[in-house]
Coordinates of C-alpha atoms in Angstrom, one line a residue:
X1422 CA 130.8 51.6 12.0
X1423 CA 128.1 50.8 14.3
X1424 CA 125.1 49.6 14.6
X1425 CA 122.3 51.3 11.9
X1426 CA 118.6 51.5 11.8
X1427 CA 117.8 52.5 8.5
X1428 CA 114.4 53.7 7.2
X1429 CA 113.0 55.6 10.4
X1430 CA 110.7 58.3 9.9
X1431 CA 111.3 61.6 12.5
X1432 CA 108.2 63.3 13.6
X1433 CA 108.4 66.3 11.1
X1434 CA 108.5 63.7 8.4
X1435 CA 111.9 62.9 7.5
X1436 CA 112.9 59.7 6.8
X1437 CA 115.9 58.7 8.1
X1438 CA 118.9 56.4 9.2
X1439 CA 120.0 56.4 12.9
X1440 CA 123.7 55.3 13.8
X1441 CA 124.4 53.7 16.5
X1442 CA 127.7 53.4 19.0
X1443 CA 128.3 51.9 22.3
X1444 CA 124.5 52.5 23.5
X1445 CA 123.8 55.9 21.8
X1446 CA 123.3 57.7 19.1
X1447 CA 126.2 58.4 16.9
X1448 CA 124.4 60.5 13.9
X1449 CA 120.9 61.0 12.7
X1450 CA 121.0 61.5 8.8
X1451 CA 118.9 61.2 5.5
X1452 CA 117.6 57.5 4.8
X1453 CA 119.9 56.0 2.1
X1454 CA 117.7 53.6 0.4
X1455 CA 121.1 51.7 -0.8
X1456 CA 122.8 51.3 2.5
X1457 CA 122.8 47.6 3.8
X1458 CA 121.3 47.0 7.5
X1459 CA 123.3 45.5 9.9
X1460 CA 120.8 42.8 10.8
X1461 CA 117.4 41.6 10.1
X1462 CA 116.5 44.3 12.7
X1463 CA 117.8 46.9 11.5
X1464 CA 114.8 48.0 8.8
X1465 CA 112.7 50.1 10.9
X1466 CA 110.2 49.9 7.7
X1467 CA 109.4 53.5 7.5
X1468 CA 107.6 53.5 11.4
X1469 CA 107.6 56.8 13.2
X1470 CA 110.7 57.3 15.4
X1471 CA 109.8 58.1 19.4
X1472 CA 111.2 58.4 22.5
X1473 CA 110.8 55.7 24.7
X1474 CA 108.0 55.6 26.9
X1475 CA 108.4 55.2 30.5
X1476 CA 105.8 54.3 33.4
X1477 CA 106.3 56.6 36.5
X1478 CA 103.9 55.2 38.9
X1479 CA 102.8 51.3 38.5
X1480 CA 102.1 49.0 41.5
X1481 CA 103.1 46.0 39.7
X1482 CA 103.4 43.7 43.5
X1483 CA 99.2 44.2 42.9
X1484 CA 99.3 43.9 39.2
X1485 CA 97.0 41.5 37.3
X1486 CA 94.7 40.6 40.7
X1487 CA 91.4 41.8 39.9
X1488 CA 89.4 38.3 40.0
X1489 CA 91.2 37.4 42.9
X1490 CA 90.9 40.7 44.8
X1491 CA 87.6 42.0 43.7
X1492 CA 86.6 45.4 44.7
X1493 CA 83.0 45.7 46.4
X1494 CA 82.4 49.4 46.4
X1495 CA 84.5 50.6 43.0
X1496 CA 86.5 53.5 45.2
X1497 CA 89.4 53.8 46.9
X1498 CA 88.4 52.9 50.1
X1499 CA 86.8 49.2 48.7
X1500 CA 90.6 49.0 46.6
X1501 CA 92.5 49.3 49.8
X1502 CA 90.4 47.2 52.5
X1503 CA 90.4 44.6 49.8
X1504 CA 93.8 44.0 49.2
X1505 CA 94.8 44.9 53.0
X1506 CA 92.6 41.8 53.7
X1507 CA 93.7 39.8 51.1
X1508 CA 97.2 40.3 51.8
X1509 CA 96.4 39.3 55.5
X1510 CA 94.6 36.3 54.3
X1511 CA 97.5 34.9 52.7
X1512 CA 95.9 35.2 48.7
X1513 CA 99.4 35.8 47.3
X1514 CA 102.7 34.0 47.5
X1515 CA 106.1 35.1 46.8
X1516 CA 106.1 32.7 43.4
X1517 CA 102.5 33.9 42.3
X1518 CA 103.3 38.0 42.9
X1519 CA 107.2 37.4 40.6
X1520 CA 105.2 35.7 37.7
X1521 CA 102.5 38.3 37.9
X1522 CA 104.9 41.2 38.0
X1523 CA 107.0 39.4 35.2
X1524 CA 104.1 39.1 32.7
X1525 CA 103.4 42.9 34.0
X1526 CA 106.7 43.7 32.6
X1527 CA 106.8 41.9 29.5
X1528 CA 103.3 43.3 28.2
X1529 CA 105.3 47.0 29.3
X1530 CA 108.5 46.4 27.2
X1531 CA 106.5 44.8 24.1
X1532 CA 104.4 48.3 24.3
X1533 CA 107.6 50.6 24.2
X1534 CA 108.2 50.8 28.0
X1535 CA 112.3 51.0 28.4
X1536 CA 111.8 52.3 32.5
X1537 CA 109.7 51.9 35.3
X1538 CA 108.9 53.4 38.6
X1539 CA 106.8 51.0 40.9
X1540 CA 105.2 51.3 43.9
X1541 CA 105.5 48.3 46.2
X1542 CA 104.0 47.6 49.5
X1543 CA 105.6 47.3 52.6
X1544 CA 105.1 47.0 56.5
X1545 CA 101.9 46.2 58.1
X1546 CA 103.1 43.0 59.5
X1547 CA 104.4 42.1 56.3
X1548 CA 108.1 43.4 56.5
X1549 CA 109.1 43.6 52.9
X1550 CA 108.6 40.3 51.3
X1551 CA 106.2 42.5 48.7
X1552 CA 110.2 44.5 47.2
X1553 CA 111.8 41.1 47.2
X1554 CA 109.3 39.4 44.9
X1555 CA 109.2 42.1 42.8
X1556 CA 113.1 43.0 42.8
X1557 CA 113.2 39.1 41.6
X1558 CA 110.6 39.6 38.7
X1559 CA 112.6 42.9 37.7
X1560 CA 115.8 40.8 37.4
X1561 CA 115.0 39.1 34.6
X1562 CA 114.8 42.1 32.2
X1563 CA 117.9 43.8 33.1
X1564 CA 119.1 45.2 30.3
X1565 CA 115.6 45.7 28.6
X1566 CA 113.4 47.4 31.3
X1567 CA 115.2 49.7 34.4
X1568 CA 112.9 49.2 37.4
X1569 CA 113.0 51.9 40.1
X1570 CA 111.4 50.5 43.4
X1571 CA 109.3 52.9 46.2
X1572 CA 108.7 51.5 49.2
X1573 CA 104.9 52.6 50.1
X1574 CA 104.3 51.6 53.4
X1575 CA 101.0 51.1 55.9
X1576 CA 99.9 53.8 57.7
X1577 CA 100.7 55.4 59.9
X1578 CA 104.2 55.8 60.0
X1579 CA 104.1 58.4 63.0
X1580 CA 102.3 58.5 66.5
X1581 CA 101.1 55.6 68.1
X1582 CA 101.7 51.8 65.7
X1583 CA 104.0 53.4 63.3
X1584 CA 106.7 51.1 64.7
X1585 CA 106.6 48.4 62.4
X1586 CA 105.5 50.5 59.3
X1587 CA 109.2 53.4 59.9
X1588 CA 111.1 50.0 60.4
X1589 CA 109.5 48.9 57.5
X1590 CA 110.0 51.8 55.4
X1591 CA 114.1 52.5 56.9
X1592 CA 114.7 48.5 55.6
X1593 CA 113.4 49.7 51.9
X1594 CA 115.3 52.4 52.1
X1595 CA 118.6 51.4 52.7
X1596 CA 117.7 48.6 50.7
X1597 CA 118.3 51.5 47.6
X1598 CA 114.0 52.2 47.2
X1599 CA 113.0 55.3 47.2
X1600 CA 111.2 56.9 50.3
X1601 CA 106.9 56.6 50.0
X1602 CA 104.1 57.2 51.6
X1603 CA 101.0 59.0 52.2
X1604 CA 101.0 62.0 54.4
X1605 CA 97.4 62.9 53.5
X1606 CA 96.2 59.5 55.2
X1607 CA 98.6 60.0 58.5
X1608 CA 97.7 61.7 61.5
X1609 CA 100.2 64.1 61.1
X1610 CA 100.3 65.3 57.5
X1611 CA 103.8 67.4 58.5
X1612 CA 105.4 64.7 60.4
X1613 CA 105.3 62.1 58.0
X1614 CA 106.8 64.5 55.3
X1615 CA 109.4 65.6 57.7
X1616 CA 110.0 61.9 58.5
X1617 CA 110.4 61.5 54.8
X1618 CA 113.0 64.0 53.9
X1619 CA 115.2 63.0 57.2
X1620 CA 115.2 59.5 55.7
X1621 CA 116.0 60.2 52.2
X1622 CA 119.0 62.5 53.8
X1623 CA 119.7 59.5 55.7
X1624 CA 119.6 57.1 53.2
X1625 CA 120.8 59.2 49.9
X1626 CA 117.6 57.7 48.1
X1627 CA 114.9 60.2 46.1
X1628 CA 111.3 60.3 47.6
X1629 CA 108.1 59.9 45.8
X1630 CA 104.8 60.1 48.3
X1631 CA 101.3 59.4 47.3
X1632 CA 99.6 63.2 48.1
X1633 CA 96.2 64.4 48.2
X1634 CA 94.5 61.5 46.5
X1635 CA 91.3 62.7 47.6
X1636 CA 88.3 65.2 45.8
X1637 CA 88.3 67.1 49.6
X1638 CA 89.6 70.6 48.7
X1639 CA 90.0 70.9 52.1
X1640 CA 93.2 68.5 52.4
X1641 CA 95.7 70.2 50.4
X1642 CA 99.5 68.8 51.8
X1643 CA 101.6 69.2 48.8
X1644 CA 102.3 73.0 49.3
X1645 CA 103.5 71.7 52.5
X1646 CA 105.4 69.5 50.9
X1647 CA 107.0 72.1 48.9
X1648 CA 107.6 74.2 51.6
X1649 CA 109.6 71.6 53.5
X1650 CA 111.5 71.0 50.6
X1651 CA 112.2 74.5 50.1
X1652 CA 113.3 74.9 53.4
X1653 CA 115.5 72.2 54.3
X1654 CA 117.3 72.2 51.5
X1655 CA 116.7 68.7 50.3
X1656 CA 119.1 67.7 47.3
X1657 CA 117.6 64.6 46.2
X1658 CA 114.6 64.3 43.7
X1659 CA 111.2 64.4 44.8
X1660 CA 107.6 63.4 42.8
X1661 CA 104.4 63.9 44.0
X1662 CA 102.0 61.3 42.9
X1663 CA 98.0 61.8 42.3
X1664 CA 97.4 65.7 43.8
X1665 CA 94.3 65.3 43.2
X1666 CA 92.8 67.7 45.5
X1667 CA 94.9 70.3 43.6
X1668 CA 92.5 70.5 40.6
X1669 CA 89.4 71.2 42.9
X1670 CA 91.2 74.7 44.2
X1671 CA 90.2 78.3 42.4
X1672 CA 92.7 78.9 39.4
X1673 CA 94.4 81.2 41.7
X1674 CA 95.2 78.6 44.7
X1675 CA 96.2 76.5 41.8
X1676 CA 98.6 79.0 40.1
X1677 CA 99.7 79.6 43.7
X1678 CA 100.6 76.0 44.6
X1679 CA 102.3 75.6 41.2
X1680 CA 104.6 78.3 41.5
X1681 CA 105.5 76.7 44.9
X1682 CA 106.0 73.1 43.4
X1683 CA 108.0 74.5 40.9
X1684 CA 110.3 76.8 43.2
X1685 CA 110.7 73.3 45.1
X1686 CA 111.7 71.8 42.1
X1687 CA 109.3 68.8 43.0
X1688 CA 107.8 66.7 39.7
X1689 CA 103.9 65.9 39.4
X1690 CA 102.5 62.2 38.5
X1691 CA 99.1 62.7 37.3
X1692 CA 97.3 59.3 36.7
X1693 CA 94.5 59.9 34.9
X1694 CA 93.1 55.9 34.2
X1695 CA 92.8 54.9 37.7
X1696 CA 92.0 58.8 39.1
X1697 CA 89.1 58.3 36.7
X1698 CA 88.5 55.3 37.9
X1699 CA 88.2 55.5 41.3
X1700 CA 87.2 59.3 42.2
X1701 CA 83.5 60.9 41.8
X1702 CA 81.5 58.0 42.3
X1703 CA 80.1 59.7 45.3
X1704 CA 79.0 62.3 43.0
X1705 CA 76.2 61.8 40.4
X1706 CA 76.3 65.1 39.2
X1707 CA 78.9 67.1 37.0
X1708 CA 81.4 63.9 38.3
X1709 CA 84.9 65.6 39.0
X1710 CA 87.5 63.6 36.8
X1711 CA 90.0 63.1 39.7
X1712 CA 93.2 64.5 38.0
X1713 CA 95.6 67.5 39.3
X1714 CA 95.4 70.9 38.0
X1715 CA 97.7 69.7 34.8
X1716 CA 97.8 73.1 32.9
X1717 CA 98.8 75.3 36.2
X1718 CA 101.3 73.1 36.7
X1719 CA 102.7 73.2 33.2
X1720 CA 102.3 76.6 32.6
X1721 CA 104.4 77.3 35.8
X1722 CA 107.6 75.4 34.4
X1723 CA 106.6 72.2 36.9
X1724 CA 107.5 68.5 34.8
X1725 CA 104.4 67.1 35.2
X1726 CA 104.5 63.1 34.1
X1727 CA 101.3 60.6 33.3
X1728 CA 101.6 57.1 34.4
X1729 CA 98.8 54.3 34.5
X1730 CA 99.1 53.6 38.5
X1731 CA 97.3 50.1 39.1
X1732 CA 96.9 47.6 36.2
X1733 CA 93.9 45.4 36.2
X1734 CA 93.4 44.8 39.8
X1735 CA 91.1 46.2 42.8
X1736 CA 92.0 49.8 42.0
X1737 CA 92.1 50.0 38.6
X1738 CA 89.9 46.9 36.6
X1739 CA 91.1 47.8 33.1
X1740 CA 94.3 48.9 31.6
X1741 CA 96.6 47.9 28.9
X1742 CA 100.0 48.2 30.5
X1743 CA 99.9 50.7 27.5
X1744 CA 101.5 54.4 27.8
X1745 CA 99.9 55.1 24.6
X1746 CA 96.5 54.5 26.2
X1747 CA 97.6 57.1 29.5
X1748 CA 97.8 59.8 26.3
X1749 CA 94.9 59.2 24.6
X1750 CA 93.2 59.9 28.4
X1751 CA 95.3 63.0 28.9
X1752 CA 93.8 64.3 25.4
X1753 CA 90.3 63.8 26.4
X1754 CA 90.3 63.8 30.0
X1755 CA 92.8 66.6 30.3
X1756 CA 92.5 68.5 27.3
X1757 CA 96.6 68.2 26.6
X1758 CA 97.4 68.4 23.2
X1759 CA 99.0 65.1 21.6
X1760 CA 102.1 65.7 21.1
X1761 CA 102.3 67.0 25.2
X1762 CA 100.6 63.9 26.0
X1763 CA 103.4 61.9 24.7
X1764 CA 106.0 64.1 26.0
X1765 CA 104.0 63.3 28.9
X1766 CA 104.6 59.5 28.8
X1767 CA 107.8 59.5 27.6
X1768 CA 110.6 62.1 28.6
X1769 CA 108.8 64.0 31.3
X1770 CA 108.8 60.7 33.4
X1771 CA 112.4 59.8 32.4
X1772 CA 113.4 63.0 33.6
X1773 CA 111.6 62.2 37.0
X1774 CA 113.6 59.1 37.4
X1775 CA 116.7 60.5 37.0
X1776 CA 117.0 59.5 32.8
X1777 CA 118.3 61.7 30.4
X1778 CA 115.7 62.9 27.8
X1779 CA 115.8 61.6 24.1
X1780 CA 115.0 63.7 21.1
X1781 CA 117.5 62.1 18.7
X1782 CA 120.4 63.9 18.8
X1783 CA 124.0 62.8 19.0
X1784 CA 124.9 61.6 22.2
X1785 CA 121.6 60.6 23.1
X1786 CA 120.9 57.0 24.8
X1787 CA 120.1 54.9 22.0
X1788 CA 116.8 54.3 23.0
X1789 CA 113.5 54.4 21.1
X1790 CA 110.6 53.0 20.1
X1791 CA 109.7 52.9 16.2
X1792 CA 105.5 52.8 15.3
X1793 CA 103.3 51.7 12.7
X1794 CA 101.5 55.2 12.8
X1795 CA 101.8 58.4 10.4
X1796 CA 102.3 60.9 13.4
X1797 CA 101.9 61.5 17.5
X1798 CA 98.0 62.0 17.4
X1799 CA 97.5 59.2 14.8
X1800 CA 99.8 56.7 17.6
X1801 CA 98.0 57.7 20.4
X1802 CA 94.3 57.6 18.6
X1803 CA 95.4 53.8 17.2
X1804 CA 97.9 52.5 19.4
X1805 CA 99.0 50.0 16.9
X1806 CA 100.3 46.9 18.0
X1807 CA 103.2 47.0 15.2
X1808 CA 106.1 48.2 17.4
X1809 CA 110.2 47.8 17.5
X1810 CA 111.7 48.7 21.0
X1811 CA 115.2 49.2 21.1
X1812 CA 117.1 50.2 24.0
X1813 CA 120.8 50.9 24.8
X1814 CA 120.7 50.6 20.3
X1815 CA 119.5 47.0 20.7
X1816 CA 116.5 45.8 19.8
X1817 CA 114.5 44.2 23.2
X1818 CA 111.2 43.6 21.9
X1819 CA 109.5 43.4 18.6
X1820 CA 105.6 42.8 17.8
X1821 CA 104.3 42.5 14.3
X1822 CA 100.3 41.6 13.7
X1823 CA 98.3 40.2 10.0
X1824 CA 95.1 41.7 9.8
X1825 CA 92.7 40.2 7.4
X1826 CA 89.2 40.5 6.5
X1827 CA 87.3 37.7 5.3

């Protein structure tokens, strides 16, 4: 027999005892109040049984700066001169950026986190020092926490300087990251997406670009995007991260662009904490809320994931490393019901990486996370601290709290 996780409670309210076998799930049956656990871990104590959450978009190389990289405008613009300076300056060493990404990581796997997709920069003069720190934090939680790497370079990566930036960008790349960048900031929207495709053909490595992070309806690449998908014939997965500009078309340009997304088979990151964040601050009145046109995107059949992007640093000064706190901003930001929001944080991201889904059924990866909450809503409205993580049907992080009023 192996392992079992007795008294687990399923989200339509049955209480029940998973069975584990060689990292997944052998059977999902009624709780037997009688049956012994395995180990001291093994009593779930009645929490609510989820999926494992996964982050689709961090930057955890920038993680955890904001006192020493302080942003003087609050937008965008302020986030990335102040890091491109600091970086320059020498602020961060390879020893300060794996502790900062390790403590990043440990705060994401005692939250429920089991994968992770980061961003990490590259180029610009400073090769790729940025991957090897981070690849060096990630290390030390094999087995608890998969880390998917993206090599986002400087800009530009075609025309005139891009030299340094494609070598850069080739070295991540056959390095195993996934292809980045940001054709909406390059002179040559169409290049740098074609440059981007020929390298994750070259390289065998999925490609996930930073597109249309900007309120200007006017810059609108990601049905280009699609389009060069469609017609190349590119068979390797490929996110979209931000869109932004998306959400300030009509409802038909949306619908339009969706259907197009969708055809490509491209997935959507929508990011709704730093988007928020950052966006509309050049606009007092009726402030847009800097998110992609969510529901078009759904409704057209397109796996639309919600990550946190930047954790306390120049871009983003708050943020709990928390998916639970990305849902609770998709509910009122984005008007997604709760239990899409989780989907949204959980399986839809897996699915962008590459993971298999998990809904508790036989055969499933043995990975979960078990809650101190009654239901979906009630988790994402509290985001208790009470958690078990267990991934691969191990248990990788556990966090119980004593309340007490005096």
């Amino acid at each position: 027999m192996g392992t079992v996780f007795r008294n687990g409670r399923l989200q339509d309210g049955r209480s029940v005892d998973v069975v584990v076998d060689d990292g997944r799930i052998a059977s999902v049956g009624p709780s037997d109040p009688t049956g012994q656990v395995t180990s001291d871990d093994g009593d779930l104590g009645g929490f609510l049984l989820l999926p494992p959450m996964a982050e689709p978009h961090a930057h955890l190389d920038k993680a955890l700066t904001s006192e020493a990289v302080p942003n003087p405008t609050g937008d965008l613009t302020g986030a990335i001169d102040a890091w491109i300076a600091a970086d320059e300056r020498g602020v961060f060493t390879h020893d300060d950026m794996v502790e900062r990404v390790d403590e990043a990581l440990r705060k994401l796997a005692l939250n429920g986190v089991t994968a992770v997709r980061t961003h990490v920069n590259a180029g610009g003069g400073a090769g790729t020092w940025h991957l090897d720190a981070t690849r060096e934090a990630a290390a030390r939680w094999a087995g608890k926490v998969d880390v998917e790497f993206v090599g986002l370079v400087h800009t530009p990566i075609v025309g005139p300087g891009s030299d340094d930036n494609v070598a850069a960008l080739r070295a991540c790349a056959a390095s195993g990251a996934l292809v980045g960048g940001c054709p909406h900031l390059e002179p040559d929207g169409a290049a740098a997406i074609d440059l981007a495709i020929a390298l994750a053909e070259e390289f065998d490595t999925p490609i996930d670009l930073h597109t249309d992070e900007t309120l200007d309806p006017t810059m609108l690449t990601l049905p280009l995007l699609a389009r060069r998908v469609i017609d190349t014939g590119l068979d390797r997965r490929v996110a979209a991260s931000h869109c932004v500009s998306l959400g300030m078309q009509t409802p038909d340009v949306q619908s339009d662009v969706a259907r197009l997304v969708a055809e490509a088979g491209i997935g959507i990151v929508t990011l709704p904490q730093t988007n928020l964040f950052l966006q509309g601050r050049e606009r007092p009145t009726a402030t847009p809320r800097g998110l992609t046109a969510i529901a078009a995107l759904r409704d057209a059949g397109v796996v639309v994931a919600a990550g946190a992007d930047n954790v306390q640093d120049p871009f983003n000064l708050v943020g709990r490393s928390d998916p639970l706190e990305t849902a609770a901003l998709l509910v009122m930001a984005a008007h997604v019901l709760p239990d899409d929001a989780y989907d949204m944080v959980s399986n839809a991201p897996r699915i962008l990486m590459g993971l298999p889904p998990v809904r508790f059924e036989v055969g499933d990866p043995a990975d979960f996370v078990a809650i101190d909450a009654p239901s979906v809503r009630a988790a994402i409205a509290d985001a208790p601290a009470d958690r078990v993580v267990v991934r691969a049907g191990r248990v990788v992080a556990r966090t119980e709290t004593t309340r007490t009023i005096c």
